[in-house]
Short mmCIF file of C-alpha atoms in Angstrom, two decimals:
data_model
loop_
_atom_site.label_atom_id
_atom_site.label_comp_id
_atom_site.label_asym_id
_atom_site.label_seq_id
_atom_site.Cartn_x
_atom_site.Cartn_y
_atom_site.Cartn_z
CA UNK A 1 36.60 22.55 47.32
CA UNK A 2 37.16 22.32 51.41
CA UNK A 3 35.74 24.47 54.05
CA UNK A 4 36.53 25.74 57.48
CA UNK A 5 35.51 22.91 60.09
CA UNK A 6 35.78 22.74 63.88
CA UNK A 7 37.73 19.74 65.25
CA UNK A 8 34.58 18.05 65.73
CA UNK A 9 33.55 18.12 62.19
CA UNK A 10 36.77 17.07 61.05
CA UNK A 11 36.76 13.95 63.64
CA UNK A 12 33.36 13.33 61.87
CA UNK A 13 34.11 13.38 58.72
CA UNK A 14 37.19 11.32 58.95
CA UNK A 15 35.47 8.65 60.72
CA UNK A 16 32.60 8.50 57.89
CA UNK A 17 35.44 8.77 54.96
CA UNK A 18 37.28 5.92 56.61
CA UNK A 19 34.16 3.38 57.11
CA UNK A 20 33.69 4.24 53.39
CA UNK A 21 36.76 3.68 52.27
CA UNK A 22 36.97 0.50 54.44
CA UNK A 23 33.53 -0.84 53.27
CA UNK A 24 34.98 -0.40 49.74
CA UNK A 25 38.09 -2.49 50.58
CA UNK A 26 35.73 -5.44 51.38
CA UNK A 27 33.63 -5.42 48.86
CA UNK A 28 36.29 -5.69 46.59
CA UNK A 29 37.83 -8.91 47.22
CA UNK A 30 38.25 -11.47 44.74
CA UNK A 31 34.51 -13.38 44.64
CA UNK A 32 32.84 -15.28 41.66
CA UNK A 33 29.41 -15.14 43.56
CA UNK A 34 29.37 -11.56 43.82
CA UNK A 35 29.28 -10.86 40.10
CA UNK A 36 25.83 -10.66 38.86
CA UNK A 37 25.05 -10.18 35.22
CA UNK A 38 24.70 -6.40 33.46
CA UNK A 39 20.71 -5.63 33.87
CA UNK A 40 19.05 -2.54 31.35
CA UNK A 41 18.94 -0.12 34.28
CA UNK A 42 19.33 -0.03 37.86
CA UNK A 43 16.36 1.31 39.93
CA UNK A 44 16.26 4.42 41.99
CA UNK A 45 19.10 3.57 44.49
CA UNK A 46 21.25 3.83 41.21
CA UNK A 47 20.52 7.50 40.48
CA UNK A 48 21.01 10.80 42.08
CA UNK A 49 18.62 11.95 45.03
CA UNK A 50 16.38 14.97 45.00
CA UNK A 51 17.00 18.38 45.68
CA UNK A 52 14.61 18.84 48.51
CA UNK A 53 12.99 22.70 47.90
CA UNK A 54 9.75 24.59 48.33
CA UNK A 55 7.60 25.05 44.86
CA UNK A 56 4.66 24.19 43.30
CA UNK A 57 5.89 22.19 40.18
CA UNK A 58 5.90 18.94 41.57
CA UNK A 59 2.72 18.77 43.38
CA UNK A 60 0.84 15.33 43.23
CA UNK A 61 -2.36 14.84 41.61
CA UNK A 62 -4.86 13.48 43.91
CA UNK A 63 -6.55 11.63 41.42
CA UNK A 64 -3.83 9.53 40.37
CA UNK A 65 -4.00 5.88 41.04
CA UNK A 66 -0.93 3.91 42.29
CA UNK A 67 -0.70 1.45 39.54
CA UNK A 68 0.26 4.45 37.07
CA UNK A 69 -1.57 1.99 33.96
CA UNK A 70 -3.70 4.05 31.63
CA UNK A 71 -6.19 1.26 32.12
CA UNK A 72 -6.90 2.89 35.48
CA UNK A 73 -8.51 5.89 33.80
CA UNK A 74 -11.20 4.54 31.99
CA UNK A 75 -12.08 2.05 34.86
CA UNK A 76 -11.34 3.65 37.99
CA UNK A 77 -10.62 1.51 40.73
CA UNK A 78 -10.81 1.69 44.64
CA UNK A 79 -9.64 5.26 46.16
CA UNK A 80 -6.05 5.37 46.87
CA UNK A 81 -5.15 5.05 50.66
CA UNK A 82 -3.19 7.87 52.72
CA UNK A 83 0.10 5.75 52.45
CA UNK A 84 -0.68 5.80 48.31
CA UNK A 85 -0.80 9.25 48.00
CA UNK A 86 1.89 9.82 50.19
CA UNK A 87 4.17 7.42 48.24
CA UNK A 88 2.51 9.33 44.54
CA UNK A 89 3.59 12.51 46.43
CA UNK A 90 7.44 11.58 46.95
CA UNK A 91 7.82 10.12 43.81
CA UNK A 92 6.40 13.52 42.17
CA UNK A 93 8.93 15.50 44.53
CA UNK A 94 11.83 13.13 43.41
CA UNK A 95 10.95 13.20 39.89
CA UNK A 96 10.71 17.35 39.79
CA UNK A 97 14.47 17.19 41.57
CA UNK A 98 16.09 14.63 39.78
CA UNK A 99 14.87 11.25 40.30
CA UNK A 100 16.53 9.36 43.12
CA UNK A 101 16.38 8.19 46.57
CA UNK A 102 15.18 10.67 49.34
CA UNK A 103 17.66 11.37 51.99
CA UNK A 104 15.61 10.28 54.78
CA UNK A 105 14.85 6.58 53.11
CA UNK A 106 18.74 6.01 53.10
CA UNK A 107 19.75 3.20 55.54
CA UNK A 108 21.03 5.07 58.30
CA UNK A 109 23.41 1.94 59.86
CA UNK A 110 26.39 2.60 58.21
CA UNK A 111 25.38 5.38 55.84
CA UNK A 112 27.32 8.73 57.60
CA UNK A 113 28.09 10.88 54.33
CA UNK A 114 25.78 13.62 53.35
CA UNK A 115 23.79 13.00 49.73
CA UNK A 116 24.72 15.89 47.36
CA UNK A 117 21.99 18.86 46.10
CA UNK A 118 21.37 19.05 42.56
CA UNK A 119 20.25 22.31 41.11
CA UNK A 120 18.45 22.42 37.81
CA UNK A 121 20.36 24.57 35.35
CA UNK A 122 18.84 27.76 33.49
CA UNK A 123 19.57 28.49 30.13
CA UNK A 124 21.35 31.52 28.92
CA UNK A 125 20.63 34.47 26.64
CA UNK A 126 23.37 33.37 23.88
CA UNK A 127 22.58 29.77 24.54
CA UNK A 128 21.41 29.62 20.67
CA UNK A 129 24.25 31.09 19.19
CA UNK A 130 26.69 29.31 17.72
CA UNK A 131 30.01 28.08 19.82
CA UNK A 132 33.16 28.30 18.28
CA UNK A 133 34.85 24.42 19.18
CA UNK A 134 38.34 24.22 16.75
CA UNK A 135 38.62 20.97 15.69
CA UNK A 136 43.08 20.63 15.72
CA UNK A 137 42.98 22.07 19.34
CA UNK A 138 42.06 19.16 21.92
CA UNK A 139 41.17 20.26 25.27
CA UNK A 140 42.61 17.23 27.34
CA UNK A 141 40.69 17.36 30.67
CA UNK A 142 42.46 16.30 33.84
CA UNK A 143 40.31 14.64 36.17
CA UNK A 144 40.15 15.70 39.65
CA UNK A 145 42.20 14.75 42.59
CA UNK A 146 39.89 14.17 45.27
CA UNK A 147 36.89 12.03 45.43
CA UNK A 148 33.96 14.14 44.82
CA UNK A 149 31.92 12.89 48.05
CA UNK A 150 34.37 12.64 50.50
CA UNK A 151 37.22 15.38 49.01
CA UNK A 152 40.13 12.81 49.80
CA UNK A 153 42.67 11.90 47.65
CA UNK A 154 44.22 8.29 47.64
CA UNK A 155 45.17 7.81 44.26
CA UNK A 156 44.83 4.08 42.13
CA UNK A 157 41.67 3.81 44.74
CA UNK A 158 39.58 6.79 42.89
CA UNK A 159 37.53 5.94 39.82
CA UNK A 160 36.79 8.29 36.79
CA UNK A 161 33.87 9.19 35.02
CA UNK A 162 33.95 9.08 31.53
CA UNK A 163 31.96 12.16 30.94
CA UNK A 164 33.26 14.91 33.69
CA UNK A 165 36.38 15.00 35.30
CA UNK A 166 34.79 13.71 38.40
CA UNK A 167 36.34 10.89 40.51
CA UNK A 168 34.82 8.66 43.06
CA UNK A 169 35.61 5.86 45.87
CA UNK A 170 33.50 2.87 45.15
CA UNK A 171 33.17 2.76 49.17
CA UNK A 172 31.64 6.41 49.34
CA UNK A 173 29.20 5.48 46.63
CA UNK A 174 28.19 2.34 48.50
CA UNK A 175 27.39 4.30 51.63
CA UNK A 176 25.56 6.95 49.98
CA UNK A 177 23.59 4.09 48.44
CA UNK A 178 23.97 5.02 44.56
CA UNK A 179 24.87 1.75 43.15
CA UNK A 180 23.74 -1.85 44.09
CA UNK A 181 26.75 -4.23 44.30
CA UNK A 182 27.23 -5.69 40.64
CA UNK A 183 26.52 -2.01 39.68
CA UNK A 184 29.81 -1.22 41.90
CA UNK A 185 31.31 -4.54 40.49
CA UNK A 186 30.70 -3.26 36.82
CA UNK A 187 31.80 0.03 37.51
CA UNK A 188 35.32 -1.38 38.97
CA UNK A 189 35.80 -3.71 35.67
CA UNK A 190 34.98 -0.26 33.35
CA UNK A 191 36.04 2.60 34.77
CA UNK A 192 39.96 2.54 33.59
CA UNK A 193 39.14 1.09 30.59
CA UNK A 194 37.69 2.79 27.01
CA UNK A 195 34.20 1.74 27.99
CA UNK A 196 34.26 3.82 31.01
CA UNK A 197 31.39 4.44 33.08
CA UNK A 198 28.97 7.57 33.82
CA UNK A 199 28.83 8.71 37.38
CA UNK A 200 25.13 9.78 38.89
CA UNK A 201 25.59 13.42 37.73
CA UNK A 202 25.87 12.76 33.87
CA UNK A 203 23.91 9.01 34.09
CA UNK A 204 20.95 11.08 34.12
CA UNK A 205 20.51 12.76 31.39
CA UNK A 206 17.35 14.22 33.15
CA UNK A 207 19.44 16.55 34.75
CA UNK A 208 19.92 18.23 31.96
CA UNK A 209 16.42 19.63 31.63
CA UNK A 210 15.82 23.57 32.96
CA UNK A 211 13.14 23.50 35.62
CA UNK A 212 10.26 24.79 32.93
CA UNK A 213 10.74 21.84 30.70
CA UNK A 214 10.63 19.37 33.70
CA UNK A 215 7.36 21.09 34.47
CA UNK A 216 6.09 20.69 30.84
CA UNK A 217 7.13 16.64 30.87
CA UNK A 218 5.47 16.10 34.28
CA UNK A 219 2.45 17.51 33.44
CA UNK A 220 2.23 15.05 30.12
CA UNK A 221 2.65 12.21 32.29
CA UNK A 222 0.03 13.50 34.80
CA UNK A 223 -2.43 13.64 32.32
CA UNK A 224 -1.58 10.33 30.78
CA UNK A 225 -1.58 8.78 34.52
CA UNK A 226 1.91 7.98 34.43
CA UNK A 227 2.99 7.13 37.72
CA UNK A 228 7.41 7.80 38.56
CA UNK A 229 9.62 5.19 39.19
CA UNK A 230 7.02 2.45 37.42
CA UNK A 231 7.78 -0.02 34.53
CA UNK A 232 6.13 0.18 31.57
CA UNK A 233 5.21 -2.68 29.19
CA UNK A 234 4.43 -2.08 25.26
CA UNK A 235 0.50 -1.20 25.02
CA UNK A 236 0.98 1.30 28.20
CA UNK A 237 3.93 2.93 26.21
CA UNK A 238 1.43 2.87 22.77
CA UNK A 239 -1.10 4.51 24.85
CA UNK A 240 0.85 7.13 25.99
CA UNK A 241 2.04 7.72 22.77
CA UNK A 242 -1.64 7.99 21.20
CA UNK A 243 -2.31 10.34 23.86
CA UNK A 244 0.66 12.65 23.11
CA UNK A 245 -0.41 12.59 19.58
CA UNK A 246 -4.21 13.47 20.17
CA UNK A 247 -2.62 16.22 22.25
CA UNK A 248 -0.26 17.73 19.90
CA UNK A 249 -1.86 16.78 16.32
CA UNK A 250 -5.44 15.98 17.49
CA UNK A 251 -5.16 12.68 15.85
CA UNK A 252 -4.27 8.96 16.74
CA UNK A 253 -1.11 7.37 15.83
CA UNK A 254 -1.19 5.51 12.08
CA UNK A 255 -0.12 1.87 12.01
CA UNK A 256 3.44 2.73 10.68
CA UNK A 257 3.78 5.04 13.85
CA UNK A 258 2.81 2.48 16.07
CA UNK A 259 5.51 -0.20 14.59
CA UNK A 260 8.15 2.79 15.24
CA UNK A 261 6.58 3.00 19.05
CA UNK A 262 7.32 -0.61 19.42
CA UNK A 263 10.25 -0.66 17.92
CA UNK A 264 11.72 2.08 20.26
CA UNK A 265 10.18 -0.07 23.24
CA UNK A 266 12.46 -2.76 21.96
CA UNK A 267 15.56 -0.62 22.08
CA UNK A 268 13.98 0.45 25.16
CA UNK A 269 14.40 -3.05 26.45
CA UNK A 270 17.52 -4.75 25.15
CA UNK A 271 17.17 -7.49 27.36
CA UNK A 272 13.68 -8.94 26.33
CA UNK A 273 11.63 -8.69 29.68
CA UNK A 274 8.66 -7.08 27.78
CA UNK A 275 8.91 -4.25 30.16
CA UNK A 276 10.97 -0.84 30.27
CA UNK A 277 12.41 0.40 33.26
CA UNK A 278 11.01 4.07 34.33
CA UNK A 279 14.55 5.31 34.71
CA UNK A 280 14.81 4.07 30.64
CA UNK A 281 11.35 5.71 29.90
CA UNK A 282 12.56 8.55 31.84
CA UNK A 283 15.84 9.76 29.89
CA UNK A 284 14.19 8.69 26.82
CA UNK A 285 11.63 11.24 27.15
CA UNK A 286 13.86 13.82 28.66
CA UNK A 287 16.09 13.27 25.71
CA UNK A 288 13.04 14.07 23.16
CA UNK A 289 12.48 17.39 25.41
CA UNK A 290 15.79 18.47 24.49
CA UNK A 291 15.86 17.26 20.98
CA UNK A 292 11.85 19.56 20.73
CA UNK A 293 13.19 23.13 22.88
CA UNK A 294 16.33 23.30 22.27
CA UNK A 295 18.86 24.26 19.25
CA UNK A 296 21.39 22.10 17.95
CA UNK A 297 23.76 25.00 18.97
CA UNK A 298 22.12 24.65 22.55
CA UNK A 299 22.99 20.82 22.42
CA UNK A 300 26.46 21.46 21.80
CA UNK A 301 27.38 23.85 24.85
CA UNK A 302 25.95 20.60 26.68
CA UNK A 303 29.11 18.45 25.89
CA UNK A 304 31.17 17.96 28.06
CA UNK A 305 35.09 18.66 27.64
CA UNK A 306 36.00 14.62 27.73
CA UNK A 307 33.29 14.43 24.77
CA UNK A 308 34.29 16.95 22.74
CA UNK A 309 37.68 15.64 22.43
CA UNK A 310 36.38 12.36 21.81
CA UNK A 311 34.29 13.48 18.81
CA UNK A 312 37.18 15.32 17.77
CA UNK A 313 38.71 12.05 17.58
CA UNK A 314 36.23 10.41 15.67
CA UNK A 315 36.12 13.04 12.67
CA UNK A 316 39.92 13.11 12.88
CA UNK A 317 39.51 9.31 12.01
CA UNK A 318 36.83 9.94 9.18
CA UNK A 319 38.61 12.70 7.44
CA UNK A 320 41.20 10.47 5.54
CA UNK A 321 42.13 13.16 3.58
CA UNK A 322 42.08 15.85 5.75
CA UNK A 323 40.38 18.60 4.07
CA UNK A 324 37.54 18.72 6.91
CA UNK A 325 34.83 17.28 4.95
CA UNK A 326 33.33 14.04 5.87
CA UNK A 327 30.18 12.14 4.08
CA UNK A 328 26.74 11.91 5.40
CA UNK A 329 26.94 8.29 5.58
CA UNK A 330 29.95 8.36 7.80
CA UNK A 331 28.14 11.06 10.06
CA UNK A 332 25.57 8.18 10.79
CA UNK A 333 27.93 5.88 11.35
CA UNK A 334 29.40 8.07 14.00
CA UNK A 335 26.03 8.62 15.77
CA UNK A 336 25.80 4.87 15.87
CA UNK A 337 28.93 4.45 17.39
CA UNK A 338 27.93 6.49 20.24
CA UNK A 339 26.14 3.59 22.04
CA UNK A 340 28.47 0.93 21.36
CA UNK A 341 29.68 1.18 25.39
CA UNK A 342 30.94 -2.49 25.28
CA UNK A 343 30.68 -5.36 23.04
CA UNK A 344 27.38 -7.16 24.74
CA UNK A 345 26.04 -3.43 24.00
CA UNK A 346 27.26 -3.20 20.68
CA UNK A 347 25.24 -6.53 19.84
CA UNK A 348 21.64 -4.76 21.08
CA UNK A 349 22.27 -2.18 19.07
CA UNK A 350 23.50 -3.57 15.62
CA UNK A 351 19.75 -5.79 16.07
CA UNK A 352 17.56 -2.53 16.53
CA UNK A 353 19.83 -0.12 14.09
CA UNK A 354 17.64 -1.66 11.25
CA UNK A 355 14.24 -1.35 13.24
CA UNK A 356 14.72 2.22 14.86
CA UNK A 357 14.24 5.33 12.71
CA UNK A 358 12.62 8.21 12.62
CA UNK A 359 8.62 8.23 11.57
CA UNK A 360 8.39 8.61 7.70
CA UNK A 361 5.13 9.29 5.55
CA UNK A 362 6.90 6.85 3.30
CA UNK A 363 8.14 3.12 3.46
CA UNK A 364 11.98 2.97 4.32
CA UNK A 365 12.13 0.76 1.20
CA UNK A 366 10.52 2.78 -1.51
CA UNK A 367 12.38 3.81 -4.37
CA UNK A 368 11.74 7.60 -3.15
CA UNK A 369 13.06 6.90 0.00
CA UNK A 370 16.29 5.33 -1.57
CA UNK A 371 17.21 8.22 -3.69
CA UNK A 372 16.84 10.40 -0.93
CA UNK A 373 19.14 8.38 1.46
CA UNK A 374 21.69 8.07 -1.09
CA UNK A 375 21.65 12.01 -1.68
CA UNK A 376 21.71 12.59 2.05
CA UNK A 377 25.36 9.70 2.22
CA UNK A 378 27.05 11.72 -0.46
CA UNK A 379 26.35 15.01 1.17
CA UNK A 380 29.28 16.73 2.46
CA UNK A 381 29.73 17.55 6.00
CA UNK A 382 31.82 19.66 7.92
CA UNK A 383 33.30 19.62 11.43
CA UNK A 384 30.68 22.41 12.49
CA UNK A 385 27.97 20.43 10.99
CA UNK A 386 29.43 17.02 11.96
CA UNK A 387 29.65 18.35 15.95
CA UNK A 388 26.27 19.83 16.08
CA UNK A 389 23.96 16.83 14.26
CA UNK A 390 25.90 14.75 16.41
CA UNK A 391 25.35 15.86 19.80
CA UNK A 392 22.37 14.82 20.73
CA UNK A 393 23.34 11.32 20.06
CA UNK A 394 26.53 12.07 22.44
CA UNK A 395 24.19 12.95 25.39
CA UNK A 396 21.71 10.09 24.81
CA UNK A 397 24.71 7.50 24.84
CA UNK A 398 26.05 9.18 28.54
CA UNK A 399 23.57 6.47 30.55
CA UNK A 400 25.28 2.99 31.58
CA UNK A 401 21.96 1.16 30.38
CA UNK A 402 22.35 -0.89 27.86
CA UNK A 403 18.79 0.53 26.44
CA UNK A 404 19.11 2.90 23.09
CA UNK A 405 17.41 6.20 24.71
CA UNK A 406 17.02 8.01 21.02
CA UNK A 407 16.29 6.33 17.64
CA UNK A 408 19.06 6.35 15.54
CA UNK A 409 19.11 7.85 11.85
CA UNK A 410 18.59 4.94 9.01
#
């Protein structure tokens, strides 16, 4: 990972590393007043910075107002100022490249490390072809030895990601401005436990989208007058869904579908604050794009080695008779279990599971629906099918947020 550096560059990097490490040690001092309660999802600071690059995909719409509400489209207000247009332009650019804080916006005092660049993935020609993942062959990936940011090894002072093999110094993350103080404390408490912690690469599932998929999502946001980095209330989410329904199906949402949207809103607002964070909304929509444009085989290819090993353990635990087959009911239980990352979150999941499900023509309580559910409960599911059906839920469980970013099956 290293590169040749002059003596001056080496001294500058060592100075940055020492500063980050010392800052992390100071913040790790025991204090009861600095332990904040866990919130739904951090603001822009907790997400990765964008990759500045040229292109037309992220150009801002000069007609978009600063508030981001759909009511503004019906009742236009005063023209946006030059500063507001600049803010909107920067927000669209951050959304295009992977939402985060612009490097020039970081406090330069004490922030000496350089944020990494992010490049959106490209799909391979065989992306939709089945991938062979053996059940009995565990991969057991080993975490990196050096911090992803400063490339320095300090043994027990490194915090691993639960999804990938990257490790980090808490001081380096603080220096880059990726995590607030309460989120840093949460990382220190969970990174070495079974709950785990997702790094800023893996937490942001929007980074799984290709350039083309991201452009499609951005165009939908622009047409709906959605401004990046703004919170949404339930009425705004309903109006957004009505617009998408008219665009795709040329009809409004039914009453049952509106109830489903409100149920999804509740799942994205586990702390009952009456609004959903922009990052949670973005992750939910990004997963919807993956579900719409990708095949199950393509989603399986996105899973990390740690995630594949985890799903192996879950399947083996369910397959008590060791015949390589589980039931549909056990598969759905496993899909729900991915989201139980902590006791607090488990309680949130248990409350919303009964309300969240796929949009259907008939009521789930009807007899025909019950018969269909019983038939699905008893269907045999092989290891390969189990992996394909679970892939989207495993990806949805990557973020550290308490919000449920995808509908769970009934």
